[in-house]
Coordinates of C-alpha atoms in Angstrom, one line a residue:
M78 CA 130.5 97.2 69.2
I79 CA 129.9 99.1 72.4
P80 CA 132.9 101.3 73.4
L81 CA 134.9 100.2 76.4
P82 CA 133.6 96.6 76.5
Q83 CA 135.8 95.7 79.5
L84 CA 134.2 98.4 81.6
W85 CA 130.7 97.3 80.9
A86 CA 131.7 93.7 81.5
V87 CA 133.0 94.5 84.9
C88 CA 129.9 96.6 85.7
F89 CA 127.7 93.7 84.6
F90 CA 129.4 91.1 86.8
I91 CA 129.4 93.5 89.8
M92 CA 125.6 93.9 89.3
V93 CA 125.2 90.1 89.1
I94 CA 127.3 89.6 92.3
L95 CA 125.3 92.3 94.2
L96 CA 122.0 90.8 93.0
C97 CA 123.1 87.3 94.2
V98 CA 124.3 88.6 97.5
D99 CA 121.1 90.6 98.1
T100 CA 119.0 87.5 97.2
Q101 CA 120.9 85.3 99.6
F102 CA 120.6 87.8 102.4
T103 CA 116.9 88.1 102.1
A104 CA 116.3 84.4 101.6
I105 CA 118.5 83.3 104.6
E106 CA 117.2 86.0 106.8
G107 CA 113.6 85.1 106.0
I108 CA 114.2 81.4 106.8
V109 CA 116.2 82.0 109.9
T110 CA 113.6 84.5 111.3
S111 CA 110.7 82.1 110.6
V112 CA 112.5 79.2 112.3
T113 CA 113.3 81.5 115.3
D114 CA 109.7 82.5 115.6
V115 CA 108.6 78.9 115.6
F116 CA 111.1 77.9 118.3
P117 CA 111.6 81.0 120.4
R118 CA 112.7 79.3 123.6
V119 CA 115.5 77.3 121.8
L120 CA 116.9 79.9 119.5
R121 CA 116.4 83.3 121.3
G122 CA 119.0 82.7 123.9
A123 CA 122.4 84.2 124.2
R124 CA 124.3 83.7 120.9
R125 CA 121.9 80.9 119.9
R126 CA 120.5 82.7 116.9
E127 CA 124.0 83.6 115.6
I128 CA 125.2 80.0 116.1
F129 CA 122.1 78.7 114.2
L130 CA 122.7 81.2 111.4
L131 CA 126.3 80.1 111.1
L132 CA 125.4 76.4 110.9
F133 CA 122.6 77.1 108.4
C134 CA 125.0 79.1 106.2
I135 CA 127.6 76.3 106.4
I136 CA 125.0 73.7 105.4
C137 CA 123.8 75.8 102.5
Y138 CA 127.4 76.3 101.3
L139 CA 128.2 72.6 101.4
T140 CA 125.0 71.6 99.6
Q141 CA 125.5 74.3 96.9
I142 CA 129.2 73.8 96.3
I143 CA 128.2 71.0 93.9
M144 CA 126.8 73.7 91.5
V145 CA 130.4 74.6 90.4
T146 CA 130.7 71.1 88.8
E147 CA 129.1 69.7 85.6
G148 CA 126.8 67.6 87.7
G149 CA 125.7 70.7 89.6
M150 CA 124.6 72.2 86.3
Y151 CA 122.5 69.0 85.8
W152 CA 120.7 69.6 89.0
F153 CA 120.5 73.4 88.6
Q154 CA 118.7 73.1 85.2
L155 CA 116.3 70.5 86.7
Y156 CA 115.5 72.8 89.6
D157 CA 115.2 75.9 87.4
Y158 CA 112.9 74.2 84.9
Y159 CA 110.4 72.8 87.4
A160 CA 110.7 74.5 90.8
C161 CA 111.3 78.0 89.4
S162 CA 109.1 77.7 86.4
G163 CA 106.1 79.8 85.5
A164 CA 103.7 77.0 86.5
C165 CA 104.3 77.6 90.2
L166 CA 103.9 81.3 90.0
L167 CA 100.8 81.1 87.8
F168 CA 99.2 78.5 90.2
L169 CA 99.9 80.8 93.2
S170 CA 98.6 83.8 91.4
I171 CA 95.3 81.9 90.6
F172 CA 94.8 81.1 94.3
Q173 CA 95.9 84.6 95.4
S174 CA 93.4 86.3 93.1
L175 CA 90.6 83.9 94.1
T176 CA 91.4 84.4 97.8
I177 CA 91.3 88.2 97.5
G178 CA 88.4 88.4 95.2
W179 CA 86.1 85.7 96.6
V180 CA 87.2 84.4 100.0
F181 CA 88.3 87.7 101.6
G182 CA 85.9 89.6 99.4
A183 CA 86.6 92.3 96.9
N184 CA 84.0 94.6 98.5
R185 CA 85.6 94.2 101.9
L186 CA 89.0 95.0 100.4
C187 CA 87.5 98.1 98.8
N188 CA 86.1 99.2 102.1
I189 CA 89.5 98.9 103.7
I190 CA 91.1 100.9 100.9
Q191 CA 88.4 103.5 101.3
D192 CA 89.1 103.8 105.1
M193 CA 92.9 104.1 104.4
T194 CA 92.9 106.4 101.4
G195 CA 89.5 108.1 101.6
S196 CA 88.5 107.1 98.0
Y197 CA 86.6 104.0 96.9
P198 CA 88.4 101.9 94.2
N199 CA 87.1 101.9 90.7
V200 CA 84.9 99.1 89.5
V201 CA 87.7 98.1 87.1
F202 CA 89.8 96.9 90.0
R203 CA 87.0 94.8 91.4
L204 CA 86.4 93.2 88.0
C205 CA 90.1 92.4 87.8
W206 CA 90.3 90.9 91.3
K207 CA 87.2 88.7 90.8
Y208 CA 87.2 87.8 87.1
L209 CA 89.9 89.0 84.8
T210 CA 93.0 88.1 86.8
P211 CA 91.9 84.6 87.8
L212 CA 90.7 83.9 84.2
A213 CA 93.9 85.2 82.6
S214 CA 96.1 83.3 85.0
L215 CA 94.1 80.1 84.5
V216 CA 94.3 80.3 80.7
T217 CA 98.0 81.0 80.8
F218 CA 98.5 78.1 83.2
I219 CA 96.7 75.7 81.0
Y220 CA 98.6 76.9 77.9
Y221 CA 101.9 76.4 79.7
L222 CA 101.0 72.8 80.6
V223 CA 99.9 72.1 77.0
E224 CA 103.1 73.5 75.5
L225 CA 105.4 71.9 78.1
Q226 CA 108.2 70.0 76.5
P227 CA 110.5 67.4 78.0
L228 CA 113.6 68.7 79.6
T229 CA 117.0 68.2 77.8
Y230 CA 120.5 69.0 78.8
N231 CA 123.1 70.5 76.4
R232 CA 120.7 70.0 73.5
G233 CA 121.2 66.3 73.4
Y234 CA 120.9 64.6 76.7
V235 CA 117.3 63.5 77.7
Y236 CA 116.6 63.3 81.4
P237 CA 115.4 59.9 82.7
D238 CA 111.9 59.4 84.0
W239 CA 112.9 59.6 87.7
A240 CA 114.3 63.1 87.0
Y241 CA 111.0 64.2 85.5
G242 CA 109.2 62.8 88.5
F243 CA 111.6 64.5 90.9
G244 CA 111.1 67.8 89.0
R245 CA 107.3 67.5 89.2
L246 CA 107.6 66.8 92.9
M247 CA 109.6 70.0 93.4
S248 CA 106.8 71.9 91.6
L249 CA 104.2 70.3 93.8
S250 CA 106.1 71.2 96.9
S251 CA 105.4 74.9 96.4
I252 CA 102.0 74.5 94.8
V253 CA 100.2 72.0 97.1
L254 CA 101.1 73.8 100.3
V255 CA 98.6 76.7 99.8
P256 CA 95.4 74.7 99.3
A257 CA 96.6 72.0 101.7
W258 CA 97.1 74.4 104.5
A259 CA 93.8 76.2 103.8
L260 CA 91.9 72.9 103.8
G261 CA 93.7 71.8 106.9
R262 CA 92.7 74.9 108.8
L263 CA 89.1 74.6 107.6
G264 CA 89.0 71.0 108.8
T265 CA 90.4 71.7 112.2
T266 CA 88.2 74.7 112.8
K267 CA 84.9 74.1 114.6
G268 CA 81.6 75.2 113.0
T269 CA 80.4 75.5 109.5
L270 CA 82.0 77.6 106.7
K271 CA 79.6 80.5 107.4
Q272 CA 80.3 80.3 111.1
T273 CA 84.0 80.5 110.7
E274 CA 83.9 83.8 108.7
P275 CA 86.3 85.5 108.6
L276 CA 88.4 82.4 107.8
P277 CA 91.3 81.6 110.1
V278 CA 93.5 82.2 107.1
F279 CA 93.0 85.9 107.5
T280 CA 93.0 86.1 111.3
M281 CA 95.7 88.3 112.7
A282 CA 97.5 88.6 116.0
P283 CA 95.6 90.7 118.6
S284 CA 98.3 93.4 118.6
L285 CA 98.2 93.6 114.8
R286 CA 94.4 93.7 114.8
Q287 CA 94.4 96.5 117.4
W288 CA 97.0 98.4 115.4
L289 CA 94.8 98.1 112.3
R290 CA 91.8 99.3 114.2
D291 CA 93.7 102.3 115.6
Y292 CA 95.0 103.1 112.1
L293 CA 91.6 102.9 110.5
A294 CA 90.1 105.0 113.3
E295 CA 92.8 107.6 112.7
R296 CA 92.1 107.6 109.0
R297 CA 88.4 108.2 109.6
I298 CA 89.3 111.1 111.9
R299 CA 91.5 112.6 109.2
R300 CA 88.7 112.2 106.7
S301 CA 86.3 114.0 109.0
R302 CA 88.5 117.1 109.3
L303 CA 87.7 120.3 107.5
V304 CA 91.4 121.0 107.2
T305 CA 94.0 118.2 107.2
K306 CA 97.3 118.3 109.1
S307 CA 99.0 119.3 105.9
G308 CA 96.7 122.2 105.3
H309 CA 94.5 120.7 102.6
C310 CA 90.8 121.7 102.8
N311 CA 88.7 118.6 102.9
I312 CA 85.6 119.9 101.0
E313 CA 84.0 119.1 97.7
Y314 CA 81.5 121.0 95.6
G315 CA 78.4 119.3 94.2
S316 CA 75.6 120.3 91.8
V317 CA 77.7 123.0 90.3
R318 CA 75.8 124.6 87.4
Y319 CA 77.2 124.6 83.9
K320 CA 77.5 128.4 83.9
N321 CA 79.7 128.2 87.0
V322 CA 81.8 125.5 85.3
F323 CA 82.5 127.8 82.4
A324 CA 83.9 130.3 84.9
Y325 CA 86.9 128.0 85.2
L326 CA 87.4 128.3 81.4
Q327 CA 87.1 132.1 81.5
D328 CA 89.9 132.1 84.2
S329 CA 91.9 129.5 82.3
W330 CA 95.2 130.8 83.6
S331 CA 94.4 130.1 87.2
T332 CA 92.8 126.8 86.3
F333 CA 95.9 125.5 84.5
V334 CA 98.2 126.8 87.3
E335 CA 96.1 125.0 90.0
V336 CA 95.3 121.7 88.3
S337 CA 97.3 118.5 89.1
W338 CA 100.5 117.6 87.2
Y339 CA 98.7 114.8 85.4
S340 CA 96.0 117.2 84.2
F341 CA 98.7 119.8 83.3
M342 CA 100.6 117.3 81.1
F343 CA 97.3 116.1 79.5
F344 CA 96.3 119.7 78.5
Y345 CA 99.9 120.5 77.4
V346 CA 100.1 117.6 75.0
A347 CA 96.5 117.9 73.9
S348 CA 96.9 121.6 73.0
F349 CA 99.8 120.8 70.6
I350 CA 98.2 117.8 69.1
F351 CA 94.9 119.6 68.6
S352 CA 96.7 122.6 66.9
W353 CA 98.7 120.3 64.7
F354 CA 95.6 118.5 63.6
I355 CA 93.6 121.7 62.9
F356 CA 96.4 123.0 60.6
T357 CA 96.7 119.5 59.1
L358 CA 93.2 120.0 57.8
I359 CA 94.0 123.5 56.6
W360 CA 97.1 122.3 54.7
Y361 CA 95.1 119.5 53.3
W362 CA 92.5 121.9 52.0
V363 CA 95.2 124.2 50.5
A364 CA 96.7 121.2 48.7
R365 CA 93.3 120.0 47.6
D366 CA 92.4 123.4 46.3
N367 CA 95.6 123.6 44.3
Q368 CA 95.1 120.0 42.8
D369 CA 98.3 118.7 44.6
L370 CA 96.9 115.5 46.0
W371 CA 97.8 112.2 44.5
Y372 CA 94.3 111.0 43.7
Q373 CA 93.7 114.3 41.7
N374 CA 96.4 113.1 39.3
P375 CA 98.4 116.4 38.9
P376 CA 100.3 116.7 35.6
E377 CA 104.1 116.6 35.4
N378 CA 104.5 120.3 34.9
H379 CA 102.1 121.1 37.8
T380 CA 103.4 123.7 40.3
A381 CA 102.5 122.6 43.9
C382 CA 102.0 124.8 46.9
I383 CA 104.0 122.4 49.1
L384 CA 106.4 120.0 47.5
N385 CA 105.9 116.3 48.3
M386 CA 102.7 116.8 50.3
N387 CA 100.0 114.7 48.6
D388 CA 97.8 113.1 51.3
L389 CA 96.6 113.6 54.9
V390 CA 99.6 111.9 56.5
T391 CA 102.1 114.1 54.7
S392 CA 99.9 117.1 55.6
Y393 CA 100.2 116.2 59.3
L394 CA 104.0 115.8 59.1
Y395 CA 104.3 119.2 57.4
S396 CA 102.0 120.8 60.0
V397 CA 104.3 119.5 62.8
E398 CA 107.5 120.7 61.0
S399 CA 106.0 124.1 60.4
Q400 CA 104.7 124.8 63.9
L401 CA 107.8 123.5 65.7
T402 CA 110.1 125.3 63.2
I403 CA 112.4 122.2 63.0
G404 CA 113.4 123.1 59.4
F405 CA 112.1 122.0 56.0
G406 CA 113.6 119.0 54.3
Y407 CA 111.6 116.8 52.0
R408 CA 108.4 118.9 52.2
V409 CA 109.0 122.6 51.3
I410 CA 106.6 125.5 50.7
T411 CA 106.8 127.3 47.3
P412 CA 106.3 131.0 46.7
F413 CA 103.5 130.5 44.2
C414 CA 100.5 130.1 46.6
P415 CA 99.6 133.2 48.7
S416 CA 97.2 131.2 50.8
A417 CA 99.9 128.9 51.8
I418 CA 102.1 131.8 52.9
V419 CA 99.3 133.2 55.0
V420 CA 98.7 129.8 56.6
I421 CA 102.3 129.2 57.5
M422 CA 102.7 132.7 59.1
T423 CA 99.5 132.1 61.2
Q424 CA 100.7 128.7 62.3
V425 CA 104.1 129.9 63.3
L426 CA 102.7 132.8 65.4
L427 CA 100.1 130.5 67.0
G428 CA 102.7 127.9 67.8
A429 CA 104.8 130.6 69.5
V430 CA 101.8 131.8 71.5
I431 CA 101.0 128.2 72.7
S432 CA 104.7 127.6 73.7
C433 CA 104.9 130.9 75.6
F434 CA 101.6 130.3 77.3
W435 CA 102.6 126.8 78.6
C436 CA 106.1 128.1 79.5
G437 CA 104.5 130.8 81.7
V438 CA 102.1 128.3 83.3
L439 CA 105.0 125.9 84.1
V440 CA 107.1 128.7 85.7
N441 CA 104.1 129.8 87.8
R442 CA 103.4 126.3 88.9
I443 CA 107.0 125.8 90.0
A444 CA 107.0 129.2 91.8
L445 CA 103.7 128.7 93.6
P446 CA 103.9 130.1 97.2
K447 CA 102.4 126.9 98.6
K448 CA 105.7 125.2 97.8
R449 CA 107.4 127.6 100.2
A450 CA 104.7 126.8 102.8
K451 CA 105.8 123.2 102.9
A452 CA 109.0 124.3 104.6
V453 CA 107.0 125.6 107.6
T454 CA 105.9 122.9 110.0
F455 CA 103.6 122.8 113.1
S456 CA 103.8 120.5 116.1
D457 CA 101.8 117.3 115.9
M458 CA 100.0 118.0 119.2
A459 CA 98.8 121.1 121.0
V460 CA 99.3 121.4 124.8
I461 CA 97.6 123.3 127.6
S462 CA 99.7 124.4 130.6
S463 CA 100.5 127.5 132.6
K464 CA 102.5 130.3 131.0
Q465 CA 103.2 133.7 132.6
D466 CA 100.5 133.3 135.3
A467 CA 97.9 132.3 132.8
L468 CA 96.5 129.0 131.5
C469 CA 97.4 128.8 127.8
L470 CA 96.9 126.7 124.8
Q471 CA 100.3 126.4 123.1
I472 CA 101.4 125.3 119.6
R473 CA 104.9 125.2 118.2
V474 CA 105.7 126.3 114.7
G475 CA 109.1 126.1 112.9
N476 CA 110.6 127.4 109.7
L477 CA 112.9 124.7 108.1
R478 CA 114.6 127.2 105.8
K479 CA 117.1 129.9 106.7
S480 CA 115.3 132.4 104.6
L481 CA 112.7 134.3 106.6
L482 CA 109.0 134.9 106.2
L483 CA 108.5 138.6 106.3
G484 CA 105.5 140.2 107.9
S485 CA 104.3 137.0 109.5
Q486 CA 100.9 137.0 111.2
I487 CA 99.3 134.2 113.2
Y488 CA 95.6 133.6 114.0
G489 CA 93.2 130.8 114.4
K490 CA 89.6 129.7 113.8
L491 CA 87.6 127.4 116.0
I492 CA 85.3 125.4 113.7
R493 CA 82.3 123.8 115.4
T494 CA 78.6 123.1 114.9
S495 CA 76.2 125.2 116.9
V496 CA 72.5 125.9 117.3
T497 CA 71.2 129.4 117.5
P498 CA 68.5 130.5 120.0
E499 CA 66.1 130.5 117.1
G500 CA 66.8 126.8 116.6
K501 CA 68.8 127.2 113.4
T502 CA 71.8 124.8 113.1
I503 CA 75.1 126.3 111.9
I504 CA 77.1 123.5 110.4
I505 CA 80.4 125.4 110.3
E506 CA 80.6 128.2 112.9
Q507 CA 83.9 130.1 112.9
V508 CA 85.1 131.6 116.2
N509 CA 88.2 133.8 116.2
I510 CA 91.1 132.5 118.3
D511 CA 93.9 135.0 119.0
F512 CA 97.5 133.6 119.1
M513 CA 100.6 135.4 120.1
V514 CA 104.2 135.0 121.1
D515 CA 106.1 137.0 123.7
A516 CA 106.6 139.9 121.3
G517 CA 103.0 140.0 120.0
K518 CA 101.1 138.5 117.1
D519 CA 102.0 140.6 114.1
N520 CA 105.3 141.0 112.2
L521 CA 107.0 138.0 113.9
F522 CA 110.7 137.6 113.8
F523 CA 110.5 134.0 112.4
V524 CA 114.2 133.2 112.6
C525 CA 113.8 130.1 114.8
P526 CA 110.9 127.9 116.0
L527 CA 108.3 129.8 118.0
T528 CA 105.8 128.7 120.6
L529 CA 102.4 130.3 119.9
Y530 CA 100.0 130.5 122.8
H531 CA 96.3 131.4 123.3
V532 CA 95.3 132.7 126.7
I533 CA 92.3 130.8 128.1
D534 CA 90.4 133.5 129.9
K535 CA 86.7 134.2 130.2
S536 CA 86.5 135.4 126.6
S537 CA 88.0 132.2 125.3
P538 CA 85.8 129.4 123.9
F539 CA 88.0 127.0 125.9
F540 CA 87.1 128.5 129.2
Q541 CA 84.2 126.1 129.9
M542 CA 86.3 123.1 129.0
A543 CA 88.1 120.8 131.5
V544 CA 90.5 117.9 131.2
D545 CA 87.7 115.3 131.5
V546 CA 85.3 116.8 129.0
L547 CA 87.8 118.0 126.4
P548 CA 88.2 114.7 124.5
R549 CA 84.4 114.4 124.1
Q550 CA 84.1 117.9 122.5
E551 CA 83.4 118.2 118.8
F552 CA 85.4 121.0 117.3
E553 CA 88.4 121.7 115.1
L554 CA 91.0 124.3 115.8
V555 CA 92.5 125.7 112.5
V556 CA 95.7 127.7 112.8
F557 CA 96.9 130.0 110.0
L558 CA 100.3 131.6 109.4
D559 CA 100.5 134.3 106.7
G560 CA 103.8 135.7 105.5
T561 CA 105.9 136.8 102.5
A562 CA 108.8 134.7 101.3
E563 CA 112.0 136.6 101.5
S564 CA 113.6 135.1 98.4
T565 CA 110.6 135.4 96.0
N566 CA 108.5 138.2 97.6
S567 CA 105.4 136.1 97.2
S568 CA 102.7 135.8 99.8
C569 CA 102.0 132.3 101.3
Q570 CA 99.8 130.8 103.9
V571 CA 100.4 127.8 106.1
R572 CA 97.5 125.9 107.6
T573 CA 97.0 123.1 110.0
S574 CA 94.3 121.8 112.4
Y575 CA 93.9 120.2 115.8
I576 CA 91.0 118.1 117.0
P577 CA 90.3 117.5 120.7
Q578 CA 92.2 114.2 120.7
E579 CA 95.3 116.1 119.7
I580 CA 95.3 118.6 122.6
M581 CA 97.2 117.4 125.6
W582 CA 96.2 118.9 128.9
G583 CA 98.9 119.3 131.5
Y584 CA 102.0 119.1 129.2
K585 CA 104.5 121.6 127.8
F586 CA 107.0 121.4 124.9
L587 CA 110.6 120.4 125.5
P588 CA 113.2 123.2 124.9
I589 CA 114.9 122.9 121.5
I590 CA 117.1 126.0 121.3
S591 CA 120.5 126.1 122.9
R592 CA 123.9 127.7 122.4
S593 CA 126.8 125.7 121.0
K594 CA 130.5 126.0 122.0
N595 CA 131.2 128.4 119.1
K596 CA 128.6 130.8 120.4
K597 CA 126.0 129.9 117.8
Y598 CA 122.4 129.2 118.5
H599 CA 121.5 125.5 117.8
V600 CA 117.9 124.3 117.1
D601 CA 117.3 120.5 117.8
F602 CA 114.3 119.5 115.7
T603 CA 114.3 116.0 117.2
N604 CA 112.4 117.5 120.2
F605 CA 110.2 119.7 118.1
S606 CA 106.9 117.8 118.9
K607 CA 108.0 116.2 122.2
T608 CA 106.3 117.1 125.4
E609 CA 106.7 116.6 129.2
P610 CA 104.1 116.7 132.0
V611 CA 103.8 119.7 134.2
P612 CA 101.4 120.5 137.1
T613 CA 98.3 122.1 135.6
A614 CA 94.8 123.0 136.8
H615 CA 92.0 120.7 135.7
C616 CA 90.0 123.5 134.2
A617 CA 90.3 127.1 133.3
Y618 CA 87.7 128.1 135.9
C619 CA 89.7 126.3 138.6
Y620 CA 92.8 128.1 137.5
H621 CA 91.2 131.5 137.9
D622 CA 89.3 130.7 141.1
V623 CA 91.7 131.0 144.0
N624 CA 89.7 128.6 146.2
C625 CA 89.8 125.8 143.6
H626 CA 93.3 126.4 142.1
N627 CA 96.1 124.6 143.8
P628 CA 99.5 125.2 142.0
N629 CA 101.2 122.5 144.1
S630 CA 98.7 119.8 142.9
D631 CA 100.2 116.5 141.8
A632 CA 97.8 116.4 138.9
D633 CA 100.4 116.8 136.2
G634 CA 100.5 115.3 132.8
I635 CA 96.8 114.6 132.6
E636 CA 96.1 113.4 129.1
N637 CA 92.3 112.8 128.6
K638 CA 91.7 110.5 131.5
G639 CA 87.9 111.1 131.5
F640 CA 85.6 110.9 134.5
E641 CA 86.5 109.1 137.8
T642 CA 83.9 107.0 139.7
I643 CA 83.6 108.0 143.4
E644 CA 81.5 106.7 146.2
I645 CA 79.1 109.0 148.1
E646 CA 78.1 107.9 151.6
Q647 CA 74.7 109.7 151.8
T648 CA 72.5 111.3 149.2
T649 CA 69.4 113.5 149.4
D650 CA 66.5 113.6 146.9
F651 CA 65.9 117.3 146.5
S652 CA 63.0 116.8 144.1
S653 CA 61.0 114.8 146.6
S654 CA 61.7 117.3 149.5
T655 CA 60.6 120.2 147.3
T656 CA 57.4 118.5 146.4
K657 CA 56.5 118.0 150.0
M658 CA 57.0 121.6 150.7

């Protein structure tokens, strides 16, 4: 018996009560929300939804109070056997798999997943969606119908025929709705089946479609980055020669430290199993050489090297016991075989080496500097505005930990594709971008969030850009922050990138540092990436040209508005006039 049965009984009933309450909340909220969406003018008035919810709960209570009686159990079992049975779920799963795999299209679904995640699903998923899942559900559904037995109550009472009919009607109420609704929409939609693709079943509201388009476009932009917002380099290596692959094995320590956790666990388990199996064969050879195996029929006065080890399975068990040093019990080594003594010493030493190796790899993986880099965050957007009588590109960076990054340095690289005067195309051209704070750019005192700025002067690659041409540029600004963790004394680097659509012209960051009443500095990270519009010149050239620059201009908060169409009263064709001359 389990100790403290009263305690576990109370815990079980509390769990059941909470499960029932949670189910009721979700079911009632789903029904009430659906009815409210169907009749918004009637139920979305003042207090109307609350009144409807109260009446609905009262009706549900009055109809379900019968369940506490013996007759209620009669109806409950009927409902549970037919309406909540596996037939309904299996039927719906068949239609769902057919809809996803054939109507909507498995290939179309794979393309959407690729746009969202960046990787195309494996062929196994497509086979399951189109063939395996519908076939398995159909076979299970047919088997359920064949094995269906008449319903009885309390192991003796047989339900009448009308009860069976009512139960089947409840099952059909949830089964027929799906194909009936699909056929109804197909019948009421104009055009042939090919003309109605995609089917109205999968049409979405305009706002939802627009949101999905924007989301997929954002995912495509993220995939086209060289460096993601989280600092991951989006690059892959192809056609790597075998001799270069062996370089990973020669530097196995760095390889095992940098692989994913799934690969790490695989190599960890595989190394032990492989070593156990190798020594299993060695122990089997020792026993075979000493005539210890059972099929060799050793005599009764035979002296074995290892007691009770007479086949391959017992050799494997003895190998595991020896390498893990868990102690000998039924199988014990004897002092009469020198070869066995040498083997057990070798296995114990090799097992210690393997354990120490993986322990060191695990410690290094946990202490990787990139874990510390996750506590450093950059602003989601970069801004361009005036700062200290100069037009500056500004980025905000913050340290989420109280421990400092020592010797911090900040710099940037502008990644773009360019063509040399000789006609050679440089796919990834790197241009240095200098960032600084008020105190400089080296050895930053990173005790609070800092605003990094790059002065847009004549030497800056942003000098020729303007507010209307910036969003059409093709470049990527990669920002690096190097430092040494104060707690572990390990160097780390934080990276992020900004594309032209993430640079806001005519904005500045909101202030986030203030002083509290107890004379302490307070950092409000809720405004970390928030901005506000400020008067800013339309281009860097206009800012530096006194005749073009107007600091009192009302053109503030300009965010990629593009070109404006203007009317010109009179034009002159200079080409024609030049020809006449």
